[in-house]
Short mmCIF file of C-alpha atoms in Angstrom, two decimals:
data_model
loop_
_atom_site.label_atom_id
_atom_site.label_comp_id
_atom_site.label_asym_id
_atom_site.label_seq_id
_atom_site.Cartn_x
_atom_site.Cartn_y
_atom_site.Cartn_z
CA ILE A 1410 0.00 0.00 0.00
CA LEU A 1411 2.82 2.37 0.89
CA PHE A 1412 4.50 1.55 -2.45
CA LEU A 1413 1.29 2.36 -4.35
CA ASN A 1414 0.82 5.56 -2.39
CA ASN A 1415 4.36 6.64 -3.20
CA ASP A 1416 3.73 6.03 -6.89
CA LEU A 1417 0.49 7.98 -6.69
CA MET A 1418 2.22 10.92 -4.99
CA THR A 1419 4.91 10.91 -7.69
CA ASP A 1420 2.26 11.05 -10.41
CA ILE A 1421 0.47 13.91 -8.65
CA GLU A 1422 3.72 15.82 -8.28
CA GLN A 1423 4.46 15.36 -12.00
CA ILE A 1424 0.97 16.61 -12.95
CA GLN A 1425 1.37 19.64 -10.67
CA LYS A 1426 4.79 20.35 -12.14
CA VAL A 1427 3.43 20.29 -15.69
CA SER A 1428 0.41 22.43 -14.79
CA ASN A 1429 2.71 25.04 -13.23
CA GLU A 1430 4.90 25.38 -16.33
CA PRO A 1431 4.39 28.82 -17.92
CA THR A 1432 3.48 29.34 -21.56
CA ILE A 1433 6.31 31.20 -23.31
CA ILE A 1434 5.13 34.14 -25.44
CA ARG A 1435 6.50 37.24 -27.15
CA LYS A 1436 4.15 40.04 -28.18
CA GLY A 1437 5.27 42.90 -30.38
CA HIS A 1438 8.24 42.85 -32.75
CA LEU A 1439 11.03 44.95 -34.23
CA ALA A 1440 11.39 43.25 -37.62
CA GLU A 1441 8.53 44.08 -39.98
CA LYS A 1442 9.84 42.23 -43.03
CA ILE A 1443 12.00 39.12 -43.18
CA ILE A 1444 13.20 37.24 -46.24
CA ILE A 1445 14.75 33.81 -45.90
CA VAL A 1446 16.73 32.25 -48.76
CA ASP A 1447 16.91 28.51 -48.25
CA GLY A 1448 18.19 25.52 -50.13
CA TYR A 1449 20.14 22.31 -50.11
CA PRO A 1450 23.98 22.55 -49.95
CA GLY A 1451 25.32 23.24 -53.42
CA CYS A 1452 22.04 24.64 -54.78
CA GLY A 1453 23.51 28.10 -55.39
CA LYS A 1454 21.57 30.01 -52.74
CA THR A 1455 24.55 32.24 -51.88
CA LEU A 1456 24.23 33.69 -55.38
CA PHE A 1457 20.79 35.02 -54.47
CA SER A 1458 21.35 36.65 -51.08
CA PRO A 1459 23.78 39.39 -52.28
CA ILE A 1460 21.41 40.22 -55.15
CA ILE A 1461 18.51 40.53 -52.72
CA ALA A 1462 20.67 42.59 -50.33
CA SER A 1463 21.19 45.15 -53.11
CA MET A 1464 17.47 45.96 -53.18
CA GLU A 1465 16.05 48.98 -51.41
CA ARG A 1466 16.20 48.68 -47.56
CA VAL A 1467 17.38 45.05 -47.57
CA GLU A 1468 20.15 44.18 -45.11
CA LEU A 1469 23.37 42.26 -45.69
CA LEU A 1470 22.87 38.49 -45.81
CA ASN A 1471 23.00 36.88 -42.39
CA TYR A 1472 23.13 33.16 -41.60
CA ALA A 1473 20.39 31.98 -39.23
CA PHE A 1474 21.93 28.89 -37.65
CA GLU A 1475 20.14 29.35 -34.32
CA ILE A 1476 16.77 29.21 -36.06
CA GLU A 1477 17.84 26.10 -37.97
CA PHE A 1478 18.79 24.36 -34.73
CA LEU A 1479 15.48 25.32 -33.12
CA CYS A 1480 13.37 24.03 -36.00
CA ARG A 1481 15.22 20.73 -36.07
CA LEU A 1482 14.87 20.23 -32.33
CA PHE A 1483 11.16 20.99 -32.63
CA HIS A 1484 10.86 18.52 -35.50
CA PHE A 1485 12.19 15.81 -33.17
CA ASN A 1486 9.86 16.87 -30.32
CA LYS A 1487 12.78 18.02 -28.18
CA ILE A 1488 11.37 21.47 -27.49
CA ASP A 1489 7.82 22.74 -26.94
CA GLU A 1490 6.00 24.68 -29.62
CA ASP A 1491 5.44 27.82 -27.53
CA ALA A 1492 9.13 28.00 -26.66
CA THR A 1493 10.17 27.38 -30.27
CA ILE A 1494 7.94 30.08 -31.70
CA SER A 1495 8.88 32.63 -29.04
CA LEU A 1496 12.58 31.94 -29.45
CA ILE A 1497 12.33 32.37 -33.23
CA LYS A 1498 10.67 35.74 -32.69
CA MET A 1499 13.38 36.69 -30.21
CA PHE A 1500 16.24 35.57 -32.48
CA ILE A 1501 14.76 37.47 -35.43
CA ASP A 1502 14.44 40.72 -33.48
CA HIS A 1503 17.83 40.22 -31.85
CA LYS A 1504 19.50 39.80 -35.25
CA LEU A 1505 17.92 42.97 -36.57
CA TYR A 1506 18.71 44.92 -33.39
CA GLN A 1507 22.34 43.83 -33.41
CA THR A 1508 22.67 44.57 -37.12
CA MET A 1509 21.28 48.09 -36.68
CA MET A 1510 23.69 48.60 -33.77
CA GLY A 1511 26.70 47.58 -35.85
CA ARG A 1512 27.21 44.48 -33.71
CA GLU A 1513 27.82 40.90 -34.88
CA THR A 1514 28.36 42.16 -38.43
CA ASN A 1515 30.79 40.20 -40.58
CA PHE A 1516 33.85 42.27 -41.52
CA ARG A 1517 35.95 39.27 -42.56
CA TYR A 1518 37.08 40.39 -46.00
CA SER A 1519 36.90 37.13 -47.97
CA ASP A 1520 33.58 35.78 -46.65
CA ILE A 1521 30.51 35.69 -48.87
CA SER A 1522 28.53 37.26 -46.02
CA SER A 1523 31.13 40.00 -45.49
CA VAL A 1524 30.31 43.69 -45.43
CA PHE A 1525 32.91 44.06 -48.19
CA ASN A 1526 30.78 41.92 -50.51
CA ASP A 1527 27.66 43.99 -49.87
CA SER A 1528 26.41 46.49 -52.43
CA ASN A 1529 26.43 49.24 -49.80
CA PRO A 1530 29.20 48.45 -47.29
CA TRP A 1531 29.50 51.97 -45.93
CA ARG A 1532 26.20 51.77 -44.07
CA TYR A 1533 27.77 49.18 -41.75
CA PHE A 1534 30.87 51.28 -41.10
CA LYS A 1535 28.59 54.22 -40.37
CA ARG A 1536 26.58 52.24 -37.81
CA ILE A 1537 29.68 51.55 -35.74
CA PHE A 1538 29.83 55.25 -34.86
CA GLN A 1539 26.11 55.97 -34.58
CA GLU A 1540 24.18 56.21 -31.35
CA GLY A 1541 22.52 52.95 -30.37
CA ASP A 1542 20.55 51.24 -27.63
CA VAL A 1543 17.29 53.05 -26.86
CA ILE A 1544 17.15 54.92 -30.18
CA VAL A 1545 17.45 51.78 -32.29
CA PRO A 1546 13.69 50.93 -32.30
CA ASP A 1547 12.91 54.42 -33.64
CA ARG A 1548 15.60 54.07 -36.30
CA ILE A 1549 14.08 50.75 -37.33
CA LYS A 1550 10.65 52.36 -37.69
CA LYS A 1551 12.14 55.18 -39.76
CA GLU A 1552 14.41 53.15 -42.04
CA ARG A 1553 12.16 50.04 -42.30
CA PRO A 1554 15.02 47.57 -42.87
CA ILE A 1555 14.30 44.15 -44.35
CA LEU A 1556 16.14 41.33 -42.59
CA ASN A 1557 17.89 39.05 -45.09
CA LEU A 1558 18.59 35.53 -43.78
CA THR A 1559 20.11 32.45 -45.37
CA THR A 1560 19.39 28.92 -44.13
CA HIS A 1561 20.38 25.39 -45.09
CA ASP A 1562 17.87 22.75 -46.20
CA LEU A 1563 15.26 24.06 -43.77
CA LEU A 1564 11.95 24.12 -45.65
CA SER A 1565 11.24 20.52 -44.62
CA MET A 1566 11.26 21.58 -40.96
CA SER A 1567 10.27 25.23 -41.26
CA THR A 1568 6.69 25.18 -39.97
CA PRO A 1569 7.56 26.98 -36.69
CA ILE A 1570 9.10 29.86 -38.67
CA PHE A 1571 5.87 30.46 -40.57
CA ASN A 1572 3.83 30.15 -37.37
CA ALA A 1573 6.12 32.63 -35.63
CA LEU A 1574 6.42 35.28 -38.34
CA GLY A 1575 3.16 35.01 -40.26
CA ASP A 1576 2.77 37.42 -43.16
CA ARG A 1577 5.99 39.23 -42.26
CA LEU A 1578 7.93 36.37 -43.86
CA THR A 1579 8.90 35.73 -47.48
CA PHE A 1580 10.52 32.33 -47.98
CA VAL A 1581 12.60 31.79 -51.12
CA GLU A 1582 13.43 28.16 -51.81
CA VAL A 1583 16.30 27.67 -54.26
CA VAL A 1584 16.36 24.30 -56.02
CA ARG A 1585 18.93 22.89 -58.40
CA HIS A 1586 19.56 19.79 -60.47
CA PRO A 1587 20.60 17.05 -57.99
CA LEU A 1588 23.79 16.27 -59.92
CA TYR A 1589 25.11 19.75 -59.06
CA SER A 1590 24.89 19.06 -55.33
CA LEU A 1591 26.71 15.74 -55.40
CA ILE A 1592 30.34 16.83 -55.29
CA GLN A 1593 29.94 19.38 -52.50
CA GLN A 1594 27.82 17.04 -50.40
CA THR A 1595 30.29 14.18 -50.90
CA LEU A 1596 33.15 16.42 -49.77
CA ASN A 1597 31.07 17.35 -46.72
CA MET A 1598 30.55 13.68 -45.91
CA GLU A 1599 34.28 13.04 -46.17
CA ASN A 1600 35.68 16.13 -44.46
CA LEU A 1601 33.00 17.79 -42.34
CA THR A 1602 30.45 15.30 -41.04
CA SER A 1603 31.25 14.17 -37.46
CA SER A 1604 34.02 16.77 -37.25
CA PRO A 1605 33.87 19.16 -34.26
CA ARG A 1606 33.75 21.94 -36.87
CA ASP A 1607 30.33 20.70 -37.96
CA ILE A 1608 28.22 22.59 -35.44
CA GLN A 1609 24.98 20.83 -36.22
CA ILE A 1610 22.27 18.69 -34.63
CA TYR A 1611 23.43 15.09 -34.19
CA ILE A 1612 21.51 12.08 -32.92
CA LYS A 1613 22.77 9.06 -31.01
CA HIS A 1614 23.15 5.80 -32.91
CA LYS A 1615 24.38 2.88 -30.82
CA ASP A 1616 27.68 4.11 -29.32
CA SER A 1617 28.23 6.82 -31.89
CA GLN A 1618 26.58 9.91 -33.37
CA ILE A 1619 25.17 10.61 -36.82
CA PRO A 1620 23.69 13.76 -38.42
CA TYR A 1621 20.04 14.58 -37.75
CA TYR A 1622 19.08 13.99 -41.39
CA ALA A 1623 19.95 10.28 -41.07
CA HIS A 1624 17.02 9.78 -38.69
CA ASN A 1625 14.89 6.77 -39.69
CA TRP A 1626 17.57 5.42 -42.03
CA GLU A 1627 20.46 5.15 -39.59
CA ASN A 1628 21.69 1.71 -40.64
CA LEU A 1629 21.75 2.63 -44.32
CA PHE A 1630 23.65 5.83 -43.53
CA VAL A 1631 26.27 4.04 -41.45
CA SER A 1632 26.79 1.29 -44.04
CA SER A 1633 27.10 3.69 -47.00
CA ASN A 1634 30.23 5.30 -48.39
CA ALA A 1635 30.51 9.08 -48.89
CA ILE A 1636 28.91 9.28 -52.34
CA GLU A 1637 26.07 6.95 -51.32
CA LYS A 1638 25.42 9.01 -48.19
CA SER A 1639 25.26 12.08 -50.42
CA ILE A 1640 22.72 10.48 -52.76
CA TYR A 1641 20.49 9.09 -50.02
CA THR A 1642 20.61 12.38 -48.11
CA LEU A 1643 19.46 14.17 -51.26
CA GLN A 1644 16.62 11.69 -51.61
CA LYS A 1645 15.43 11.98 -48.00
CA SER A 1646 15.68 15.78 -48.07
CA TYR A 1647 13.70 15.89 -51.32
CA GLU A 1648 10.92 13.73 -49.86
CA LEU A 1649 10.62 15.67 -46.59
CA THR A 1650 10.79 19.04 -48.31
CA LYS A 1651 8.14 18.12 -50.87
CA LYS A 1652 5.80 16.90 -48.14
CA ASN A 1653 6.17 20.01 -45.98
CA ARG A 1654 6.06 22.39 -48.96
CA LEU A 1655 2.67 21.02 -49.97
CA ARG A 1656 1.40 21.36 -46.41
CA LEU A 1657 2.67 24.94 -46.01
CA MET A 1658 1.40 26.06 -49.42
CA LYS A 1659 -2.19 25.51 -48.27
CA LYS A 1660 -1.85 28.45 -45.89
CA TYR A 1661 1.26 30.38 -46.94
CA ASN A 1662 1.31 29.94 -50.73
CA LYS A 1663 1.76 33.69 -51.36
CA GLN A 1664 4.83 33.75 -49.11
CA ILE A 1665 6.76 30.83 -50.62
CA LEU A 1666 8.66 31.26 -53.87
CA THR A 1667 10.47 28.26 -55.37
CA ILE A 1668 13.21 29.23 -57.86
CA PRO A 1669 15.01 26.70 -60.05
CA PHE A 1670 18.65 27.75 -60.24
CA GLU A 1671 18.86 26.84 -63.94
CA GLN A 1672 15.99 29.12 -64.91
CA PHE A 1673 17.25 31.97 -62.75
CA VAL A 1674 20.81 32.21 -64.08
CA LEU A 1675 19.60 32.19 -67.70
CA ASN A 1676 16.76 34.69 -67.18
CA PRO A 1677 16.90 36.25 -63.69
CA PHE A 1678 14.85 39.41 -64.17
CA PRO A 1679 11.31 37.99 -63.70
CA PHE A 1680 12.42 36.31 -60.45
CA VAL A 1681 14.21 39.41 -59.17
CA GLU A 1682 11.13 41.55 -59.83
CA LYS A 1683 8.88 39.04 -58.10
CA ILE A 1684 11.12 38.94 -55.01
CA ALA A 1685 11.15 42.73 -54.82
CA ASN A 1686 7.35 42.82 -55.00
CA LEU A 1687 6.95 40.11 -52.35
CA ILE A 1688 9.10 41.94 -49.80
CA GLY A 1689 7.82 45.42 -50.67
CA SER A 1690 11.19 46.61 -51.94
CA GLU A 1691 12.60 47.98 -55.20
CA ILE A 1692 15.35 47.01 -57.58
CA THR A 1693 18.19 49.54 -57.56
CA PRO A 1694 21.10 50.29 -59.94
CA LYS A 1695 23.27 48.38 -57.48
CA THR A 1696 21.15 45.29 -58.06
CA LYS A 1697 22.24 45.11 -61.69
CA LYS A 1698 25.88 45.60 -60.67
CA ILE A 1699 25.69 42.71 -58.20
CA MET A 1700 23.98 40.54 -60.80
CA LYS A 1701 26.82 41.26 -63.20
CA LYS A 1702 29.29 40.35 -60.45
CA GLN A 1703 27.44 37.05 -59.98
CA ASN A 1704 27.54 36.49 -63.76
CA VAL A 1705 23.78 36.50 -64.27
CA PRO A 1706 22.29 36.33 -66.75
CA ARG A 1707 24.74 33.83 -68.24
CA LYS A 1708 24.83 31.75 -71.40
CA LYS A 1709 25.74 28.49 -69.70
CA ILE A 1710 24.21 27.27 -66.44
CA SER A 1711 27.49 25.92 -65.06
CA ASP A 1712 29.43 29.12 -65.79
CA GLY A 1713 29.76 30.28 -62.17
CA ILE A 1714 32.24 32.64 -60.55
CA PRO A 1715 35.62 31.34 -59.30
CA LEU A 1716 35.36 32.11 -55.59
CA GLU A 1717 37.71 30.21 -53.30
CA ILE A 1718 34.83 28.96 -51.17
CA TYR A 1719 33.19 27.46 -54.27
CA LYS A 1720 36.45 25.82 -55.34
CA ARG A 1721 36.82 24.32 -51.88
CA CYS A 1722 33.33 22.88 -52.25
CA GLY A 1723 34.24 21.14 -55.50
CA TRP A 1724 33.38 23.78 -58.10
CA GLU A 1725 35.33 23.68 -61.34
CA PRO A 1726 34.96 25.92 -64.40
CA PRO A 1727 32.83 24.34 -67.12
CA GLU A 1728 34.57 22.60 -69.97
CA LYS A 1729 34.20 24.62 -73.16
CA THR A 1730 33.70 21.51 -75.26
CA LEU A 1731 30.88 20.16 -73.09
CA SER A 1732 27.19 20.93 -73.55
CA GLU A 1733 24.84 21.37 -70.59
CA ASN A 1734 23.96 17.68 -70.82
CA GLY A 1735 27.65 16.86 -71.01
CA GLU A 1736 28.26 18.69 -67.72
CA LEU A 1737 25.48 16.64 -66.15
CA ARG A 1738 26.86 13.37 -67.47
CA LYS A 1739 30.26 14.25 -66.06
CA ARG A 1740 28.74 14.60 -62.60
CA ARG A 1741 26.82 11.35 -62.90
CA ASP A 1742 30.08 9.66 -63.91
CA PHE A 1743 31.62 11.16 -60.76
CA ALA A 1744 29.06 9.26 -58.70
CA ILE A 1745 29.88 5.97 -60.43
CA ASP A 1746 33.65 6.52 -60.23
CA SER A 1747 33.33 7.38 -56.52
CA GLY A 1748 31.94 3.92 -55.79
CA ALA A 1749 28.17 4.42 -55.69
CA SER A 1750 26.29 1.12 -55.65
CA ASN A 1751 23.73 0.19 -58.30
CA GLN A 1752 20.99 0.87 -55.77
CA ALA A 1753 22.35 4.35 -55.08
CA ILE A 1754 22.68 5.12 -58.81
CA ASP A 1755 19.09 3.99 -59.35
CA THR A 1756 18.01 6.33 -56.56
CA LEU A 1757 19.99 9.16 -58.13
CA ASP A 1758 18.44 8.54 -61.55
CA ILE A 1759 14.94 8.74 -60.07
CA LEU A 1760 15.81 12.08 -58.46
CA ILE A 1761 17.18 13.34 -61.77
CA GLU A 1762 14.08 12.29 -63.67
CA ASP A 1763 11.74 13.86 -61.12
CA TYR A 1764 13.62 17.15 -61.13
CA GLU A 1765 13.96 17.40 -64.90
CA ASN A 1766 10.29 16.55 -65.47
CA PHE A 1767 8.97 18.93 -62.82
CA PHE A 1768 11.08 21.95 -63.75
CA LYS A 1769 11.31 21.20 -67.49
CA ILE A 1770 15.12 21.12 -67.42
#
């Protein structure tokens, strides 16, 4: 009887503890407009963010890793919805506040997200010497800045962002032919995954750890080589993203813009105009200069710009003798030469077919 009573008291204490937990909220906001540029590694999303940043009132691109971590933890039921939504609101306002104060701004010269790669770098030097703190909210109201964030493969788990920001958010999803993501993702599997430098959500598998995206296919991930992991990760990401995109479009269809990289680099102007309209901004003369710097429009899809970060991620200049299809075949041959199994190649071919049919590539 005493044992049962003790159990009963424990249950009562747990119920009381839960009932006493507060609901986390945040009312009011600083950021009126937020644009998020998202996409799978190697999709070319870092080409977009500087172009968007050159539009009227749009801020320098800023990576939103904290929000990525939150959404992934929420996806795995590791954090409550009220806390997730409130924290997203807090992180968004904190990023804008710090940016307007001249804090946490990237002045590292060679970085893609550096002030020196912005179309209007002097505004960030100016902010260092401006008054801050209590006058920042008034400056935000006057200048109406648009926060410009970049995320990684987040649309599949982005529901809390839409719930937190509502109609203040414009979400640009950049997609690209799966063969153009293979080399970078394979290099990541070889050199970054499980490294302490990979500051990312990991999950426990037996006595080890694996990346969050291997959830529900842990054994296949562990038994695969680098190129196979790359292919299967592409497949799983594609499936999750498609599922969540369809769900979100029912409510937020006017706030989600999916842009195929291939169409954009050949004819960017309709997309650029649509983005400007969605965020309530305007294209400026600096926009065209940044587009020229990014080599858009271009005659050949693979004719990117030779940045060191792109080279490190496996980018090579296109071969003059190869057609667009030849460039694709070269990347498929890379998968075979890297030791992909027949099963993995079959999976890759299905992804290729789906992408080419859907986006008419």
